PDB file of C-alpha atoms in Angstrom:
ATOM      1  CA  MET A 175      12.722 -11.833  14.588  1.00  0.00           C
ATOM      2  CA  ALA A 176      10.724  -9.192  12.763  1.00  0.00           C
ATOM      3  CA  GLN A 177       9.467  -5.685  13.453  1.00  0.00           C
ATOM      4  CA  ILE A 178       5.660  -5.783  13.166  1.00  0.00           C
ATOM      5  CA  LEU A 179       3.088  -2.978  13.471  1.00  0.00           C
ATOM      6  CA  ILE A 180      -0.502  -3.774  14.506  1.00  0.00           C
ATOM      7  CA  LEU A 181      -3.241  -1.181  13.944  1.00  0.00           C
ATOM      8  CA  ASP A 182      -6.591  -1.817  15.660  1.00  0.00           C
ATOM      9  CA  ASP A 183      -8.794   0.004  18.157  1.00  0.00           C
ATOM     10  CA  SER A 184      -9.807  -3.194  19.966  1.00  0.00           C
ATOM     11  CA  GLU A 185      -7.867  -3.905  23.164  1.00  0.00           C
ATOM     12  CA  THR A 186      -8.840  -7.577  22.897  1.00  0.00           C
ATOM     13  CA  ILE A 187      -7.528  -7.967  19.333  1.00  0.00           C
ATOM     14  CA  LEU A 188      -4.344  -6.081  20.163  1.00  0.00           C
ATOM     15  CA  LYS A 189      -3.732  -8.290  23.206  1.00  0.00           C
ATOM     16  CA  ILE A 190      -4.344 -11.543  21.304  1.00  0.00           C
ATOM     17  CA  THR A 191      -2.289 -10.691  18.212  1.00  0.00           C
ATOM     18  CA  SER A 192       0.605  -9.055  20.063  1.00  0.00           C
ATOM     19  CA  SER A 193       0.838 -11.993  22.497  1.00  0.00           C
ATOM     20  CA  ILE A 194       1.102 -14.463  19.609  1.00  0.00           C
ATOM     21  CA  LEU A 195       3.784 -12.413  17.864  1.00  0.00           C
ATOM     22  CA  LEU A 196       5.795 -11.736  21.021  1.00  0.00           C
ATOM     23  CA  SER A 197       5.789 -15.464  21.856  1.00  0.00           C
ATOM     24  CA  LYS A 198       7.486 -16.036  18.494  1.00  0.00           C
ATOM     25  CA  GLY A 199      10.228 -13.543  19.302  1.00  0.00           C
ATOM     26  CA  HIS A 200       8.963 -10.693  17.136  1.00  0.00           C
ATOM     27  CA  LYS A 201       9.014  -7.041  18.185  1.00  0.00           C
ATOM     28  CA  VAL A 202       5.557  -5.455  18.134  1.00  0.00           C
ATOM     29  CA  THR A 203       4.429  -1.836  17.860  1.00  0.00           C
ATOM     30  CA  ILE A 204       0.768  -1.258  18.770  1.00  0.00           C
ATOM     31  CA  CYS A 205      -1.292   1.600  17.310  1.00  0.00           C
ATOM     32  CA  LYS A 206      -4.932   2.447  17.933  1.00  0.00           C
ATOM     33  CA  SER A 207      -5.350   5.069  15.206  1.00  0.00           C
ATOM     34  CA  ALA A 208      -4.225   5.531  11.622  1.00  0.00           C
ATOM     35  CA  ILE A 209      -2.576   8.836  12.532  1.00  0.00           C
ATOM     36  CA  ASP A 210      -0.430   7.136  15.164  1.00  0.00           C
ATOM     37  CA  ALA A 211       0.408   4.295  12.753  1.00  0.00           C
ATOM     38  CA  ILE A 212       1.492   6.705  10.010  1.00  0.00           C
ATOM     39  CA  GLU A 213       3.796   8.461  12.481  1.00  0.00           C
ATOM     40  CA  GLN A 214       5.317   5.110  13.463  1.00  0.00           C
ATOM     41  CA  VAL A 215       5.998   3.900   9.910  1.00  0.00           C
ATOM     42  CA  LYS A 216       7.797   7.163   9.216  1.00  0.00           C
ATOM     43  CA  LYS A 217      10.061   6.681  12.243  1.00  0.00           C
ATOM     44  CA  LYS A 218      10.710   2.932  12.163  1.00  0.00           C
ATOM     45  CA  ILE A 219      11.406   0.214   9.614  1.00  0.00           C
ATOM     46  CA  PHE A 220       8.776  -2.543   9.725  1.00  0.00           C
ATOM     47  CA  ASP A 221       8.856  -6.007   8.178  1.00  0.00           C
ATOM     48  CA  LEU A 222       5.061  -6.455   8.337  1.00  0.00           C
ATOM     49  CA  ILE A 223       1.998  -4.276   8.904  1.00  0.00           C
ATOM     50  CA  ILE A 224      -1.293  -5.692  10.223  1.00  0.00           C
ATOM     51  CA  THR A 225      -4.358  -3.455  10.179  1.00  0.00           C
ATOM     52  CA  ASP A 226      -8.078  -3.552  10.836  1.00  0.00           C
ATOM     53  CA  LEU A 227     -10.362  -2.092   8.166  1.00  0.00           C
ATOM     54  CA  ALA A 228     -12.702  -0.267  10.569  1.00  0.00           C
ATOM     55  CA  LEU A 229     -10.799   2.440  12.425  1.00  0.00           C
ATOM     56  CA  PRO A 230     -11.866   5.304  14.706  1.00  0.00           C
ATOM     57  CA  GLY A 231     -11.786   9.002  13.901  1.00  0.00           C
ATOM     58  CA  GLY A 232     -13.308   8.824  10.430  1.00  0.00           C
ATOM     59  CA  ASN A 233     -10.353   6.873   9.047  1.00  0.00           C
ATOM     60  CA  ASN A 234     -10.381   3.379   7.571  1.00  0.00           C
ATOM     61  CA  GLY A 235      -7.908   0.675   6.706  1.00  0.00           C
ATOM     62  CA  PHE A 236      -8.237   1.316   2.976  1.00  0.00           C
ATOM     63  CA  ASP A 237      -6.953   4.880   3.323  1.00  0.00           C
ATOM     64  CA  PHE A 238      -4.142   3.741   5.611  1.00  0.00           C
ATOM     65  CA  ILE A 239      -3.022   1.114   3.086  1.00  0.00           C
ATOM     66  CA  ARG A 240      -3.139   3.676   0.260  1.00  0.00           C
ATOM     67  CA  THR A 241      -0.983   6.043   2.310  1.00  0.00           C
ATOM     68  CA  CYS A 242       1.570   3.297   2.944  1.00  0.00           C
ATOM     69  CA  ARG A 243       1.754   2.281  -0.703  1.00  0.00           C
ATOM     70  CA  LYS A 244       2.350   5.871  -1.816  1.00  0.00           C
ATOM     71  CA  ASP A 245       5.560   5.858   0.245  1.00  0.00           C
ATOM     72  CA  SER A 246       8.352   4.225  -1.775  1.00  0.00           C
ATOM     73  CA  ALA A 247       9.944   2.952   1.442  1.00  0.00           C
ATOM     74  CA  LEU A 248       6.783   0.979   2.275  1.00  0.00           C
ATOM     75  CA  GLN A 249       5.863  -0.373  -1.143  1.00  0.00           C
ATOM     76  CA  GLN A 250       7.551  -3.715  -0.477  1.00  0.00           C
ATOM     77  CA  VAL A 251       6.370  -4.132   3.124  1.00  0.00           C
ATOM     78  CA  PRO A 252       3.669  -6.855   3.342  1.00  0.00           C
ATOM     79  CA  ILE A 253       0.304  -5.725   4.709  1.00  0.00           C
ATOM     80  CA  MET A 254      -2.328  -8.029   6.197  1.00  0.00           C
ATOM     81  CA  ILE A 255      -5.856  -6.872   6.985  1.00  0.00           C
ATOM     82  CA  MET A 256      -8.118  -8.123   9.773  1.00  0.00           C
ATOM     83  CA  THR A 257     -11.813  -8.314   8.980  1.00  0.00           C
ATOM     84  CA  GLY A 258     -14.985  -9.491  10.756  1.00  0.00           C
ATOM     85  CA  GLN A 259     -16.891 -12.576   9.652  1.00  0.00           C
ATOM     86  CA  ARG A 260     -19.810 -10.434   8.475  1.00  0.00           C
ATOM     87  CA  LYS A 261     -17.677  -8.301   6.205  1.00  0.00           C
ATOM     88  CA  GLU A 262     -18.464  -8.773   2.574  1.00  0.00           C
ATOM     89  CA  LYS A 263     -15.965 -10.304   0.177  1.00  0.00           C
ATOM     90  CA  LYS A 264     -15.875  -7.022  -1.733  1.00  0.00           C
ATOM     91  CA  ASP A 265     -14.149  -5.372   1.266  1.00  0.00           C
ATOM     92  CA  VAL A 266     -11.346  -7.925   1.112  1.00  0.00           C
ATOM     93  CA  ASP A 267     -11.113  -7.532  -2.667  1.00  0.00           C
ATOM     94  CA  LYS A 268     -10.950  -3.757  -2.280  1.00  0.00           C
ATOM     95  CA  ALA A 269      -8.199  -4.013   0.331  1.00  0.00           C
ATOM     96  CA  ILE A 270      -6.165  -6.287  -1.936  1.00  0.00           C
ATOM     97  CA  SER A 271      -6.688  -3.894  -4.845  1.00  0.00           C
ATOM     98  CA  VAL A 272      -5.293  -0.915  -2.888  1.00  0.00           C
ATOM     99  CA  GLY A 273      -2.210  -2.804  -1.732  1.00  0.00           C
ATOM    100  CA  ALA A 274      -2.932  -5.423   0.960  1.00  0.00           C
ATOM    101  CA  ASN A 275      -1.256  -8.810   0.538  1.00  0.00           C
ATOM    102  CA  ASP A 276      -3.473 -11.068   2.661  1.00  0.00           C
ATOM    103  CA  PHE A 277      -6.323 -11.085   5.183  1.00  0.00           C
ATOM    104  CA  ILE A 278      -7.481 -12.920   8.284  1.00  0.00           C
ATOM    105  CA  VAL A 279     -11.029 -13.201   9.630  1.00  0.00           C
ATOM    106  CA  LYS A 280     -11.947 -12.347  13.220  1.00  0.00           C
ATOM    107  CA  PRO A 281     -12.148 -13.927  15.746  1.00  0.00           C
ATOM    108  CA  ILE A 282      -8.465 -14.654  15.322  1.00  0.00           C
ATOM    109  CA  ASN A 283      -7.442 -18.293  15.029  1.00  0.00           C
ATOM    110  CA  PRO A 284      -3.875 -18.385  16.462  1.00  0.00           C
ATOM    111  CA  GLU A 285      -2.634 -21.172  14.176  1.00  0.00           C
ATOM    112  CA  ILE A 286      -3.963 -19.521  11.013  1.00  0.00           C
ATOM    113  CA  PHE A 287      -2.645 -16.155  12.183  1.00  0.00           C
ATOM    114  CA  GLU A 288       0.856 -17.546  12.819  1.00  0.00           C
ATOM    115  CA  SER A 289       0.882 -19.296   9.446  1.00  0.00           C
ATOM    116  CA  LYS A 290      -0.139 -16.184   7.529  1.00  0.00           C
ATOM    117  CA  VAL A 291       2.413 -14.030   9.357  1.00  0.00           C
ATOM    118  CA  ASP A 292       5.187 -16.535   8.571  1.00  0.00           C
ATOM    119  CA  GLN A 293       4.178 -16.654   4.903  1.00  0.00           C
ATOM    120  CA  LEU A 294       4.154 -12.871   4.570  1.00  0.00           C
ATOM    121  CA  LEU A 295       7.491 -12.454   6.302  1.00  0.00           C
ATOM    122  CA  THR A 296       9.165 -14.924   3.957  1.00  0.00           C
ATOM    123  CA  LYS A 297       7.319 -13.838   0.837  1.00  0.00           C
ATOM    124  CA  LYS A 298       9.159 -11.547  -1.529  1.00  0.00           C
ATOM    125  CA  ILE A 299       6.905  -9.114  -3.367  1.00  0.00           C
ATOM    126  CA  LYS A 300       7.835  -9.458  -7.009  1.00  0.00           C
ATOM    127  CA  LYS A 301       7.868  -6.594  -9.472  1.00  0.00           C
ATOM    128  CA  ASN A 302       7.369  -6.977 -13.177  1.00  0.00           C
ATOM    129  CA  VAL A 303      10.813  -5.747 -14.180  1.00  0.00           C
ATOM    130  CA  ASP A 304      13.851  -7.386 -15.732  1.00  0.00           C
ATOM    131  CA  TYR A 305      16.638  -8.078 -13.300  1.00  0.00           C
ATOM    132  CA  SER A 306      19.844 -10.040 -12.852  1.00  0.00           C
ATOM    133  CA  ILE A 307      21.101 -11.879  -9.779  1.00  0.00           C
ATOM    134  CA  LEU A 308      24.556 -10.726  -8.720  1.00  0.00           C
ATOM    135  CA  ASN A 309      27.171 -11.466  -6.110  1.00  0.00           C
ATOM    136  CA  ALA A 310      29.376  -8.388  -6.394  1.00  0.00           C
ATOM    137  CA  LYS A 311      31.260  -6.510  -3.690  1.00  0.00           C
ATOM    138  CA  GLY A 312      31.082  -2.788  -3.052  1.00  0.00           C
ATOM    139  CA  LEU A 313      31.945  -0.178  -0.433  1.00  0.00           C
ATOM    140  CA  TRP A 314      30.010   2.662   1.205  1.00  0.00           C
ATOM    141  CA  GLY A 315      31.895   2.969   4.458  1.00  0.00           C
ATOM    142  CA  ALA A 316      31.857  -0.801   5.003  1.00  0.00           C
ATOM    143  CA  GLU A 317      31.828  -3.737   2.635  1.00  0.00           C
ATOM    144  CA  VAL A 318      28.398  -4.467   1.203  1.00  0.00           C
ATOM    145  CA  ARG A 319      27.228  -7.150  -1.197  1.00  0.00           C
ATOM    146  CA  ILE A 320      25.269  -6.315  -4.354  1.00  0.00           C
ATOM    147  CA  ILE A 321      22.708  -9.095  -4.782  1.00  0.00           C
ATOM    148  CA  LYS A 322      20.482  -7.972  -7.647  1.00  0.00           C
ATOM    149  CA  MET A 323      20.270  -5.203 -10.232  1.00  0.00           C
ATOM    150  CA  THR A 324      17.305  -3.870 -12.199  1.00  0.00           C
ATOM    151  CA  GLU A 325      17.092  -0.890 -14.524  1.00  0.00           C
ATOM    152  CA  GLN A 326      15.820   1.103 -11.531  1.00  0.00           C
ATOM    153  CA  GLY A 327      18.307   0.141  -8.821  1.00  0.00           C
ATOM    154  CA  LEU A 328      20.006  -2.488  -6.662  1.00  0.00           C
ATOM    155  CA  ASP A 329      19.299  -4.933  -3.853  1.00  0.00           C
ATOM    156  CA  ILE A 330      22.142  -4.913  -1.336  1.00  0.00           C
ATOM    157  CA  GLN A 331      23.153  -6.745   1.835  1.00  0.00           C
ATOM    158  CA  SER A 332      24.796  -4.444   4.373  1.00  0.00           C
ATOM    159  CA  PRO A 333      26.230  -5.078   7.867  1.00  0.00           C
ATOM    160  CA  PHE A 334      24.571  -1.909   9.127  1.00  0.00           C
ATOM    161  CA  LEU A 335      21.273  -0.050   8.830  1.00  0.00           C
ATOM    162  CA  VAL A 336      21.088   2.851   6.385  1.00  0.00           C
ATOM    163  CA  PRO A 337      18.236   5.374   6.799  1.00  0.00           C
ATOM    164  CA  VAL A 338      15.641   5.653   4.043  1.00  0.00           C
ATOM    165  CA  GLU A 339      16.216   8.628   1.691  1.00  0.00           C
ATOM    166  CA  THR A 340      19.999   8.472   2.235  1.00  0.00           C
ATOM    167  CA  LYS A 341      21.918   9.328  -0.959  1.00  0.00           C
ATOM    168  CA  ILE A 342      25.299   7.684  -1.428  1.00  0.00           C
ATOM    169  CA  LYS A 343      27.732   6.207  -3.922  1.00  0.00           C
ATOM    170  CA  ILE A 344      28.691   2.531  -3.842  1.00  0.00           C
ATOM    171  CA  LEU A 345      32.310   2.045  -4.877  1.00  0.00           C
ATOM    172  CA  SER A 346      32.494  -1.172  -6.903  1.00  0.00           C
ATOM    173  CA  GLU A 347      34.476  -2.510  -9.847  1.00  0.00           C
ATOM    174  CA  PHE A 348      31.206  -3.971 -11.066  1.00  0.00           C
ATOM    175  CA  PHE A 349      30.084  -0.629 -12.528  1.00  0.00           C
ATOM    176  CA  LYS A 350      33.281  -0.344 -14.553  1.00  0.00           C
ATOM    177  CA  GLU A 351      32.633  -3.828 -15.930  1.00  0.00           C
ATOM    178  CA  ILE A 352      29.287  -2.785 -17.385  1.00  0.00           C
ATOM    179  CA  GLY A 353      30.625   0.537 -18.648  1.00  0.00           C
ATOM    180  CA  ILE A 354      29.126   3.242 -16.407  1.00  0.00           C
ATOM    181  CA  GLU A 355      30.502   5.745 -13.911  1.00  0.00           C
ATOM    182  CA  THR A 356      29.817   5.050 -10.234  1.00  0.00           C
ATOM    183  CA  PRO A 357      26.157   6.145  -9.860  1.00  0.00           C
ATOM    184  CA  TRP A 358      24.457   7.954  -7.020  1.00  0.00           C
ATOM    185  CA  VAL A 359      21.763   5.864  -5.352  1.00  0.00           C
ATOM    186  CA  LYS A 360      19.009   6.589  -2.828  1.00  0.00           C
ATOM    187  CA  VAL A 361      17.850   4.152  -0.134  1.00  0.00           C
ATOM    188  CA  VAL A 362      14.134   3.407  -0.457  1.00  0.00           C
ATOM    189  CA  HIS A 363      13.814   0.380   1.829  1.00  0.00           C
ATOM    190  CA  CYS A 364      15.866  -1.184   4.622  1.00  0.00           C
ATOM    191  CA  SER A 365      14.916  -4.209   6.743  1.00  0.00           C
ATOM    192  CA  ARG A 366      16.659  -6.785   8.894  1.00  0.00           C
ATOM    193  CA  SER A 367      17.826  -9.868   7.034  1.00  0.00           C
ATOM    194  CA  SER A 368      16.059 -13.084   8.055  1.00  0.00           C
ATOM    195  CA  ILE A 369      18.865 -15.326   6.780  1.00  0.00           C
ATOM    196  CA  ALA A 370      22.056 -13.478   7.742  1.00  0.00           C
ATOM    197  CA  ASP A 371      23.348 -10.817  10.123  1.00  0.00           C
ATOM    198  CA  GLY A 372      22.782  -7.325   8.765  1.00  0.00           C
ATOM    199  CA  TYR A 373      20.201  -5.642   6.570  1.00  0.00           C
ATOM    200  CA  ASN A 374      18.560  -6.042   3.186  1.00  0.00           C
ATOM    201  CA  ILE A 375      18.556  -2.671   1.428  1.00  0.00           C
ATOM    202  CA  ASN A 376      16.892  -1.546  -1.781  1.00  0.00           C
ATOM    203  CA  VAL A 377      18.372   1.507  -3.494  1.00  0.00           C
ATOM    204  CA  LYS A 378      17.282   3.383  -6.612  1.00  0.00           C
ATOM    205  CA  PHE A 379      19.592   5.003  -9.137  1.00  0.00           C
ATOM    206  CA  VAL A 380      19.469   8.797  -8.974  1.00  0.00           C
ATOM    207  CA  ASP A 381      19.346  11.027 -12.069  1.00  0.00           C
ATOM    208  CA  LEU A 382      20.620   8.498 -14.605  1.00  0.00           C
ATOM    209  CA  THR A 383      20.286   9.666 -18.204  1.00  0.00           C
ATOM    210  CA  GLU A 384      18.944   7.393 -20.940  1.00  0.00           C
ATOM    211  CA  LYS A 385      22.504   7.075 -22.232  1.00  0.00           C
ATOM    212  CA  GLU A 386      23.702   5.913 -18.810  1.00  0.00           C
ATOM    213  CA  THR A 387      20.765   3.511 -18.414  1.00  0.00           C
ATOM    214  CA  LEU A 388      21.381   1.788 -21.759  1.00  0.00           C
ATOM    215  CA  PRO A 389      24.514  -0.165 -20.651  1.00  0.00           C
ATOM    216  CA  ILE A 390      22.535  -1.437 -17.635  1.00  0.00           C
ATOM    217  CA  LYS A 391      19.677  -2.612 -19.859  1.00  0.00           C
ATOM    218  CA  ASN A 392      22.083  -4.318 -22.254  1.00  0.00           C
ATOM    219  CA  TRP A 393      24.029  -5.984 -19.448  1.00  0.00           C
ATOM    220  CA  ILE A 394      20.853  -7.392 -17.883  1.00  0.00           C
ATOM    221  CA  ARG A 395      19.565  -8.559 -21.252  1.00  0.00           C
ATOM    222  CA  ASN A 396      22.840 -10.295 -22.146  1.00  0.00           C
ATOM    223  CA  LEU A 397      23.167 -11.982 -18.755  1.00  0.00           C
ATOM    224  CA  ASN A 398      19.578 -13.262 -18.902  1.00  0.00           C
ATOM    225  CA  LYS A 399      20.228 -14.678 -22.405  1.00  0.00           C
ATOM    226  CA  LYS A 400      23.229 -16.584 -21.085  1.00  0.00           C
ATOM    227  CA  ALA A 401      21.215 -17.871 -18.137  1.00  0.00           C
ATOM    228  CA  GLY A 402      18.431 -18.962 -20.504  1.00  0.00           C
TER     229      GLY A 402
END
């Protein structure tokens, strides 16, 4: 089950797409304007955003996508655009260039729509950074599991939701092993896990100096050499 936002001003499109998603057990939030959608993404955590390109009130899907991608909490949320058959390919290319991950052509084909939604929900948006896969334990009020570390932060599995922008310390022997003091981190993304009970959380290190970052870089580099 996923939390999905649909942005379109067409009652017909909203009815068709929401019915398909609801039949698959997903939770759906419907918005008819970009302003309403922006308010919703600030209040809720979504696993997928679906938006039309042509929107009322002088707004458009391109601007909405740009706004989402400027928010660190939404940078990893997949976005799919809906476009009419007469739309030129350059519109799709433009949407992809500003941050969309896929598109579907109207009128909506239910089978294609379902397939694309499934692919986006299971797809992990990759970043071009070095990282190491971990399986370390930590505490921040309850036991959490540290899954991955990059020079910028950590991917964590937690039994409970943690609001975006929350600053906290994770108590773990792992940090002592790599030679740094327990760092402050800030939550930038939190979504329900599709493979286990709980939440997948991405946190960024806060105010690390270059000296403090160096042991992390070296640890990742050494671990990747061993894995290679």
